[in-house]
Coordinates of C-alpha atoms in Angstrom, one line a residue:
M1 CA 5.8 -27.2 -62.0
P2 CA 4.8 -29.0 -58.6
T3 CA 4.8 -32.9 -59.3
T4 CA 2.9 -34.0 -56.0
A5 CA 0.6 -32.7 -53.3
L6 CA 4.1 -32.0 -51.3
D7 CA 5.8 -30.0 -53.8
A8 CA 2.2 -28.6 -54.6
V9 CA 2.0 -27.0 -51.1
E10 CA 5.8 -25.6 -50.6
D11 CA 5.2 -24.2 -54.2
V12 CA 2.6 -21.9 -52.8
V13 CA 4.1 -20.8 -49.8
R14 CA 7.1 -19.9 -51.4
R15 CA 5.5 -17.7 -54.3
R16 CA 3.4 -16.0 -51.9
G17 CA 6.4 -16.1 -49.7
S18 CA 6.6 -11.9 -49.4
E19 CA 2.9 -11.7 -48.8
L20 CA 3.1 -13.8 -45.7
V21 CA 6.0 -12.0 -44.3
E22 CA 4.6 -8.6 -45.3
L23 CA 1.8 -9.5 -43.3
S24 CA 3.6 -10.7 -40.5
H25 CA 5.0 -7.2 -40.1
A26 CA 1.5 -5.5 -40.4
I27 CA 0.3 -7.1 -37.7
H28 CA 4.1 -6.7 -35.6
A29 CA 3.9 -2.7 -36.2
E30 CA 0.3 -2.4 -34.7
P31 CA 0.3 -4.8 -31.6
E32 CA -2.5 -5.2 -29.7
L33 CA -3.6 -6.7 -26.3
A34 CA -6.2 -9.9 -25.7
F35 CA -9.7 -10.0 -27.1
A36 CA -8.9 -5.9 -28.6
E37 CA -6.8 -7.8 -32.0
H38 CA -9.4 -6.1 -34.7
R39 CA -6.9 -5.1 -36.5
S40 CA -4.9 -8.0 -36.6
C41 CA -7.9 -10.1 -36.9
A42 CA -9.2 -8.6 -40.2
K43 CA -5.6 -8.7 -41.4
A44 CA -5.0 -12.4 -41.1
Q45 CA -8.2 -12.8 -42.9
A46 CA -7.6 -11.1 -46.4
L47 CA -5.4 -13.3 -47.8
V48 CA -7.9 -16.2 -47.3
A49 CA -11.0 -14.1 -48.1
E50 CA -9.4 -13.5 -51.9
R51 CA -8.8 -17.1 -52.2
G52 CA -12.1 -18.2 -51.6
F53 CA -12.3 -19.4 -48.1
E54 CA -15.7 -18.7 -46.2
I55 CA -15.0 -16.7 -43.8
T56 CA -17.1 -17.0 -40.1
A57 CA -16.5 -14.1 -38.4
A58 CA -16.9 -13.5 -34.1
A59 CA -16.4 -17.5 -34.1
G60 CA -18.0 -19.0 -30.8
G61 CA -19.1 -15.5 -30.2
L62 CA -15.7 -13.8 -29.5
D63 CA -15.3 -10.6 -31.9
T64 CA -11.8 -11.3 -32.7
A65 CA -11.8 -14.8 -33.1
F66 CA -13.1 -16.1 -36.5
R67 CA -13.0 -19.7 -38.5
A68 CA -12.3 -19.4 -42.2
D69 CA -13.0 -22.5 -44.6
F70 CA -11.7 -24.2 -47.5
G71 CA -13.0 -27.7 -49.6
S72 CA -15.1 -30.6 -48.4
G73 CA -13.7 -33.4 -47.3
T74 CA -14.0 -35.9 -44.8
L75 CA -10.8 -34.9 -43.3
T76 CA -10.9 -31.3 -41.1
I77 CA -7.9 -29.9 -39.9
G78 CA -7.8 -26.9 -38.3
V79 CA -4.8 -24.6 -38.1
C80 CA -4.6 -21.9 -35.5
A81 CA -3.8 -18.5 -35.9
E82 CA -2.5 -16.2 -32.6
Y83 CA -2.2 -12.2 -33.1
D84 CA -2.6 -11.0 -29.4
A85 CA 0.7 -9.0 -28.1
L86 CA 1.8 -8.1 -24.4
P87 CA 1.2 -4.9 -22.9
E88 CA 4.4 -2.5 -23.4
I89 CA 6.8 -5.0 -25.0
G90 CA 4.5 -5.5 -28.1
H91 CA 4.9 -9.1 -30.2
A92 CA 7.5 -10.1 -27.6
C93 CA 6.0 -13.6 -28.1
G94 CA 6.3 -13.4 -32.2
H95 CA 2.4 -13.9 -32.9
N96 CA 3.2 -11.8 -35.4
I97 CA 4.8 -15.2 -37.2
I98 CA 2.6 -17.2 -35.8
A99 CA -0.5 -15.3 -37.5
A100 CA 1.4 -15.4 -41.0
S101 CA 2.8 -18.9 -40.8
A102 CA -0.9 -20.1 -39.8
V103 CA -2.4 -18.1 -43.4
G104 CA 0.2 -19.6 -45.0
T105 CA -0.4 -23.0 -43.9
A106 CA -4.2 -22.7 -45.1
L107 CA -3.6 -21.0 -47.9
A108 CA -0.9 -24.2 -49.6
L109 CA -3.4 -26.7 -48.0
A110 CA -6.2 -25.0 -49.8
E111 CA -4.6 -25.7 -53.2
V112 CA -4.3 -29.7 -52.7
A113 CA -7.9 -29.7 -50.4
D114 CA -9.8 -31.7 -53.2
D115 CA -7.2 -34.2 -54.2
L116 CA -6.5 -35.0 -50.7
G117 CA -9.8 -34.8 -49.5
L118 CA -9.3 -31.8 -47.2
R119 CA -11.5 -29.2 -45.3
V120 CA -8.7 -26.5 -44.1
A121 CA -10.3 -24.8 -41.4
L122 CA -7.9 -21.5 -40.5
I123 CA -9.0 -20.3 -36.7
G124 CA -8.3 -17.2 -35.4
T125 CA -7.8 -17.5 -32.0
P126 CA -7.6 -14.3 -29.6
A127 CA -6.0 -13.3 -26.4
E128 CA -3.2 -16.5 -26.2
E129 CA -1.6 -14.7 -23.8
A130 CA -4.4 -13.5 -21.3
G131 CA -8.0 -15.3 -21.6
G132 CA -7.4 -18.3 -23.3
G133 CA -9.3 -17.9 -26.4
K134 CA -8.9 -21.2 -27.7
A135 CA -10.0 -22.5 -24.5
L136 CA -13.7 -20.4 -25.2
L137 CA -13.5 -22.0 -28.7
L138 CA -13.9 -25.4 -27.7
S139 CA -16.7 -24.6 -25.5
A140 CA -18.5 -22.7 -27.7
G141 CA -18.2 -25.8 -30.6
V142 CA -15.6 -24.1 -32.5
F143 CA -13.4 -27.4 -33.1
D144 CA -16.0 -29.6 -33.1
D145 CA -15.8 -31.1 -36.6
V146 CA -11.7 -30.7 -36.6
A147 CA -10.3 -33.6 -36.7
A148 CA -6.2 -32.7 -36.1
A149 CA -5.3 -28.7 -35.0
V150 CA -1.5 -27.8 -36.1
M151 CA 0.2 -24.3 -35.2
L152 CA 3.9 -22.8 -34.5
H153 CA 5.2 -20.4 -32.5
P154 CA 9.0 -19.2 -32.8
G155 CA 11.7 -19.6 -30.2
P156 CA 15.0 -20.0 -29.6
A157 CA 15.3 -23.4 -30.5
D158 CA 13.1 -25.6 -33.0
I159 CA 11.2 -28.3 -30.9
A160 CA 9.2 -30.9 -32.9
A161 CA 7.1 -31.9 -29.8
A162 CA 7.0 -29.3 -27.4
R163 CA 5.2 -29.5 -24.1
S164 CA 4.0 -27.0 -21.9
L165 CA 3.0 -26.5 -18.2
A166 CA -0.8 -26.4 -17.0
L167 CA -1.8 -22.7 -15.8
S168 CA -4.2 -21.3 -13.7
E169 CA -4.8 -17.7 -12.8
A170 CA -6.0 -16.4 -10.0
T171 CA -7.1 -12.2 -8.9
V172 CA -7.3 -12.0 -5.0
N173 CA -9.1 -9.0 -3.7
Y174 CA -9.1 -8.0 -0.3
R175 CA -11.1 -5.6 1.3
G176 CA -10.5 -3.9 4.3
K177 CA -11.3 -0.4 5.8
E178 CA -9.8 3.2 5.1
S179 CA -8.6 5.1 8.1
H180 CA -6.0 7.9 8.7
A181 CA -2.5 6.4 8.8
A182 CA -1.5 8.5 12.0
V183 CA -4.6 9.7 13.7
A184 CA -6.3 6.3 13.7
P185 CA -4.5 3.8 12.1
H186 CA -6.5 1.7 14.7
L187 CA -9.8 2.1 13.4
G188 CA -8.6 0.6 9.9
V189 CA -8.0 -2.8 8.4
N190 CA -5.4 -2.7 6.4
A191 CA -5.8 -5.0 3.1
A192 CA -2.0 -4.1 2.1
D193 CA -1.1 -5.6 5.3
A194 CA -3.2 -9.4 3.9
V195 CA -1.0 -8.9 0.5
T196 CA 1.8 -9.0 2.8
V197 CA 0.8 -12.2 4.7
A198 CA 0.1 -13.8 1.4
Q199 CA 2.8 -13.2 0.1
V200 CA 4.9 -14.7 3.0
A201 CA 2.9 -17.7 3.2
V202 CA 3.2 -18.3 -0.4
G203 CA 7.0 -17.5 -0.1
L204 CA 7.3 -20.1 2.2
L205 CA 5.0 -22.6 0.5
R206 CA 7.7 -22.6 -2.3
Q207 CA 10.2 -24.7 -0.3
Q208 CA 7.3 -27.2 -0.4
L209 CA 6.2 -27.1 -4.1
A210 CA 6.4 -30.5 -5.5
P211 CA 8.7 -30.4 -8.8
G212 CA 7.1 -29.0 -11.6
Q213 CA 4.9 -26.5 -10.0
M214 CA 5.6 -22.8 -9.8
V215 CA 4.2 -19.4 -8.8
H216 CA 4.4 -16.5 -9.8
G217 CA 2.5 -12.9 -9.1
I218 CA 2.4 -9.0 -8.9
V219 CA 0.6 -6.8 -6.7
T220 CA -2.1 -4.7 -9.0
D221 CA -3.3 -2.6 -6.0
G222 CA -1.6 -1.8 -2.7
G223 CA -3.2 1.6 -1.8
Q224 CA -2.9 4.8 -3.6
A225 CA -1.8 7.0 -0.4
V226 CA 0.5 6.6 2.2
N227 CA -1.1 8.3 4.8
V228 CA -4.5 6.0 4.5
I229 CA -4.6 2.7 5.8
P230 CA -5.7 0.9 2.5
G231 CA -9.4 -0.2 2.5
H232 CA -8.4 -2.5 -0.6
A233 CA -5.7 -4.4 -2.1
T234 CA -5.4 -6.6 -4.9
L235 CA -3.0 -9.7 -5.8
Q236 CA -2.8 -11.3 -9.3
Y237 CA -0.7 -15.0 -9.0
A238 CA -0.4 -17.4 -12.0
M239 CA 0.0 -20.8 -10.6
R240 CA 2.2 -24.0 -13.2
A241 CA 2.5 -27.3 -13.0
V242 CA 3.5 -30.8 -15.1
E243 CA 0.3 -31.8 -15.4
S244 CA -3.7 -30.7 -14.5
D245 CA -4.1 -32.8 -11.7
S246 CA -0.5 -31.8 -9.9
L247 CA -2.2 -27.4 -10.5
R248 CA -5.5 -28.4 -8.9
Q249 CA -3.4 -29.5 -6.0
L250 CA -1.1 -26.4 -5.8
E251 CA -4.1 -24.3 -6.2
G252 CA -5.7 -25.5 -3.4
R253 CA -2.6 -24.9 -0.9
M254 CA -2.1 -21.4 -3.1
Y255 CA -5.8 -20.8 -2.0
A256 CA -5.0 -21.0 1.7
C257 CA -2.2 -18.7 1.2
F258 CA -4.4 -16.4 0.0
S259 CA -6.9 -17.0 2.8
A260 CA -4.5 -16.7 5.9
G261 CA -4.2 -12.8 4.3
A262 CA -7.7 -12.3 5.4
L263 CA -7.7 -14.0 8.5
A264 CA -4.9 -12.7 10.1
T265 CA -5.8 -9.1 9.2
G266 CA -9.6 -8.9 9.7
C267 CA -9.6 -8.2 5.8
E268 CA -13.0 -9.8 3.4
Y269 CA -11.8 -11.9 0.1
E270 CA -13.1 -12.7 -2.7
I271 CA -10.6 -14.9 -5.5
D272 CA -11.5 -14.6 -9.2
S273 CA -10.2 -16.9 -11.6
P274 CA -10.6 -14.3 -14.8
A275 CA -9.5 -16.7 -17.7
P276 CA -10.0 -20.3 -18.4
A277 CA -7.4 -22.6 -17.1
Y278 CA -4.6 -24.1 -19.5
D279 CA -4.1 -27.7 -19.9
E280 CA -0.9 -29.0 -20.9
L281 CA 0.0 -29.3 -24.5
K282 CA -0.4 -33.3 -25.4
P283 CA 1.5 -33.2 -29.0
D284 CA 0.6 -35.7 -30.9
E285 CA 3.7 -38.1 -31.9
W286 CA 3.0 -39.2 -35.0
L287 CA 3.0 -35.7 -36.0
A288 CA 5.1 -34.0 -34.1
D289 CA 8.1 -37.3 -35.8
V290 CA 6.8 -35.8 -39.4
F291 CA 7.4 -32.5 -38.4
R292 CA 10.9 -32.7 -37.0
E293 CA 12.0 -34.3 -40.3
E294 CA 10.4 -31.5 -42.0
M295 CA 12.8 -29.3 -39.8
R296 CA 16.0 -31.5 -40.9
R297 CA 14.4 -31.3 -44.8
L298 CA 15.0 -27.7 -44.6
G299 CA 18.1 -27.8 -42.8
R300 CA 17.5 -26.8 -39.3
E301 CA 18.6 -28.9 -36.4
P302 CA 15.5 -29.9 -33.9
V303 CA 16.3 -30.5 -30.4
A304 CA 16.6 -34.4 -29.8
R305 CA 13.5 -36.3 -29.0
E306 CA 15.0 -37.5 -26.1
F307 CA 15.6 -33.9 -24.0
E308 CA 12.8 -32.3 -25.3
A309 CA 10.6 -32.7 -22.0
A310 CA 13.4 -31.1 -20.2
L311 CA 13.7 -28.2 -21.6
P312 CA 11.8 -25.2 -19.9
M313 CA 7.8 -24.7 -20.3
G314 CA 5.8 -22.0 -20.6
S315 CA 2.0 -22.4 -21.1
T316 CA -0.6 -22.0 -23.6
D317 CA -3.9 -23.1 -24.6
M318 CA -3.6 -24.7 -27.4
G319 CA -2.9 -27.4 -24.7
N320 CA -6.7 -27.3 -24.1
V321 CA -7.2 -28.7 -27.7
T322 CA -4.0 -31.3 -28.0
Q323 CA -6.4 -32.7 -24.6
V324 CA -9.6 -33.1 -26.8
L325 CA -7.5 -33.8 -30.5
P326 CA -4.6 -34.5 -32.1
G327 CA -2.0 -31.7 -32.8
I328 CA 1.2 -30.3 -32.4
H329 CA 2.8 -26.9 -31.3
P330 CA 6.3 -27.1 -32.3
V331 CA 8.3 -24.2 -31.9
V332 CA 10.5 -22.9 -34.6
G333 CA 14.0 -21.2 -33.9
V334 CA 14.0 -17.7 -34.2
D335 CA 17.6 -15.7 -33.8
A336 CA 17.2 -13.2 -31.5
G337 CA 20.6 -12.6 -30.5
G338 CA 20.3 -14.5 -27.1
A339 CA 16.9 -12.8 -26.2
M340 CA 14.3 -15.2 -24.6
V341 CA 10.1 -14.6 -25.5
H342 CA 8.7 -11.9 -23.4
Q343 CA 11.9 -9.7 -24.0
R344 CA 11.8 -6.5 -25.7
A345 CA 15.0 -7.7 -27.8
F346 CA 12.6 -10.6 -28.9
A347 CA 9.8 -8.2 -30.1
T348 CA 12.4 -6.3 -32.3
A349 CA 13.5 -10.3 -33.7
A350 CA 10.1 -10.8 -34.3
A351 CA 9.6 -8.8 -37.3
G352 CA 13.5 -9.4 -38.5
P353 CA 15.2 -11.6 -41.6
S354 CA 15.7 -14.7 -39.1
A355 CA 11.7 -14.2 -38.0
D356 CA 10.8 -13.5 -41.9
R357 CA 12.5 -17.2 -42.4
A358 CA 10.5 -18.7 -39.8
V359 CA 7.3 -17.6 -41.4
V360 CA 8.0 -18.8 -44.9
E361 CA 9.7 -22.1 -43.8
G362 CA 7.0 -22.7 -40.8
A363 CA 4.3 -22.5 -43.1
I364 CA 6.0 -25.0 -45.6
M365 CA 6.4 -27.2 -42.6
L366 CA 3.2 -27.0 -41.4
A367 CA 1.5 -27.8 -44.5
R368 CA 3.5 -30.7 -45.7
T369 CA 3.1 -32.5 -42.4
V370 CA -0.6 -31.9 -42.7
V371 CA -0.4 -33.6 -46.6
Q372 CA 1.7 -36.7 -44.9
L373 CA -1.2 -36.9 -42.5
A374 CA -3.8 -36.9 -45.5
Q375 CA -1.7 -39.2 -47.8
T376 CA -1.2 -41.9 -44.9
P377 CA -4.2 -44.3 -44.1
A378 CA -3.1 -45.7 -41.0
E379 CA -2.7 -41.9 -39.2
R380 CA -6.1 -40.6 -41.1
D381 CA -8.0 -43.2 -40.1
R382 CA -6.6 -42.7 -36.5
V383 CA -7.4 -39.3 -36.3
L384 CA -10.9 -40.0 -38.0
A385 CA -11.9 -42.5 -35.6
A386 CA -10.3 -40.6 -32.7
H387 CA -12.6 -37.6 -34.0
E388 CA -15.8 -40.1 -34.5
R389 CA -15.3 -41.2 -30.7
R390 CA -15.2 -37.8 -29.5
A391 CA -18.3 -37.1 -32.0
S392 CA -20.4 -39.8 -30.1
A393 CA -19.2 -39.1 -26.2

């Protein structure tokens, strides 16, 4: 029998481990893209609904978001679940693991919520891969009462204080004029040439990018027939930087490259930002330190704190959350045979034995981290005071 709150939350997760693994596999088996995760969203709600959580569907006005609440304590903890997949390669980022571990964390914390003065908010956040679901939910007020937020992400190594890059995206549409490519090319305005000029300008810009800045893009429309001068062409670019200020500077330089394509060819153009910008992660040091010790307790070997910032980074909309309130987004190691996230082999591994272990142990580590926050008066007061300042701002 559990004798402490720490024991109690671990006991809940281990008792329900097979259900959590089953949930992970069920989401993995039916991958759904951003803002279309209807089945995955429903699956993520099922176990907490049975436990008596109060469910708010379509949280923040997003059809595939939800919030499930339990408890009435003064300290509200947000547990973020992701469940969107990638085009063609499914759950190659392991969001099925994220969702199942989040559900396990919420179920575990519900067991001790009244004793610890907690309100547990499981927040289903769609469209992390594309769309910025958490940024939209922040703007809609879904996190307004949340004092601290936690989640995890699978990856090739255990990283307690994972970082990420700030990110923004741009879709550039060039409009020219169609004409026959052999009979009257001089009467056309070639939108594909505008794409080429912009791509060359971006390629030259790479030499002068500041440390931590990077860009990557694709051509999503370059014409439909070789004998027609393309009247329309489209570029899509992602821009990243270590900090949001650096990202703003990079955006200005990239937009100049896009403009150059139009200027050189006589095309018109417009730039659309299809999703909110992602801020860089700002992990709460105390929470990360506790999580690191929880990793070690379970026999994991987290990357040493002094090396964490030097690791390769992607981007996540959890960064937006951690810029507003205390939070963590640790990486829990999954053995994928050397494969990295966003590779097909990782998608296969995301439903394998190592991933199943990550679901169960991840939920245990997150739940025990929250318990220690709730039971440490100075840290509890710190996050509550930060929330009060935010609420009164």
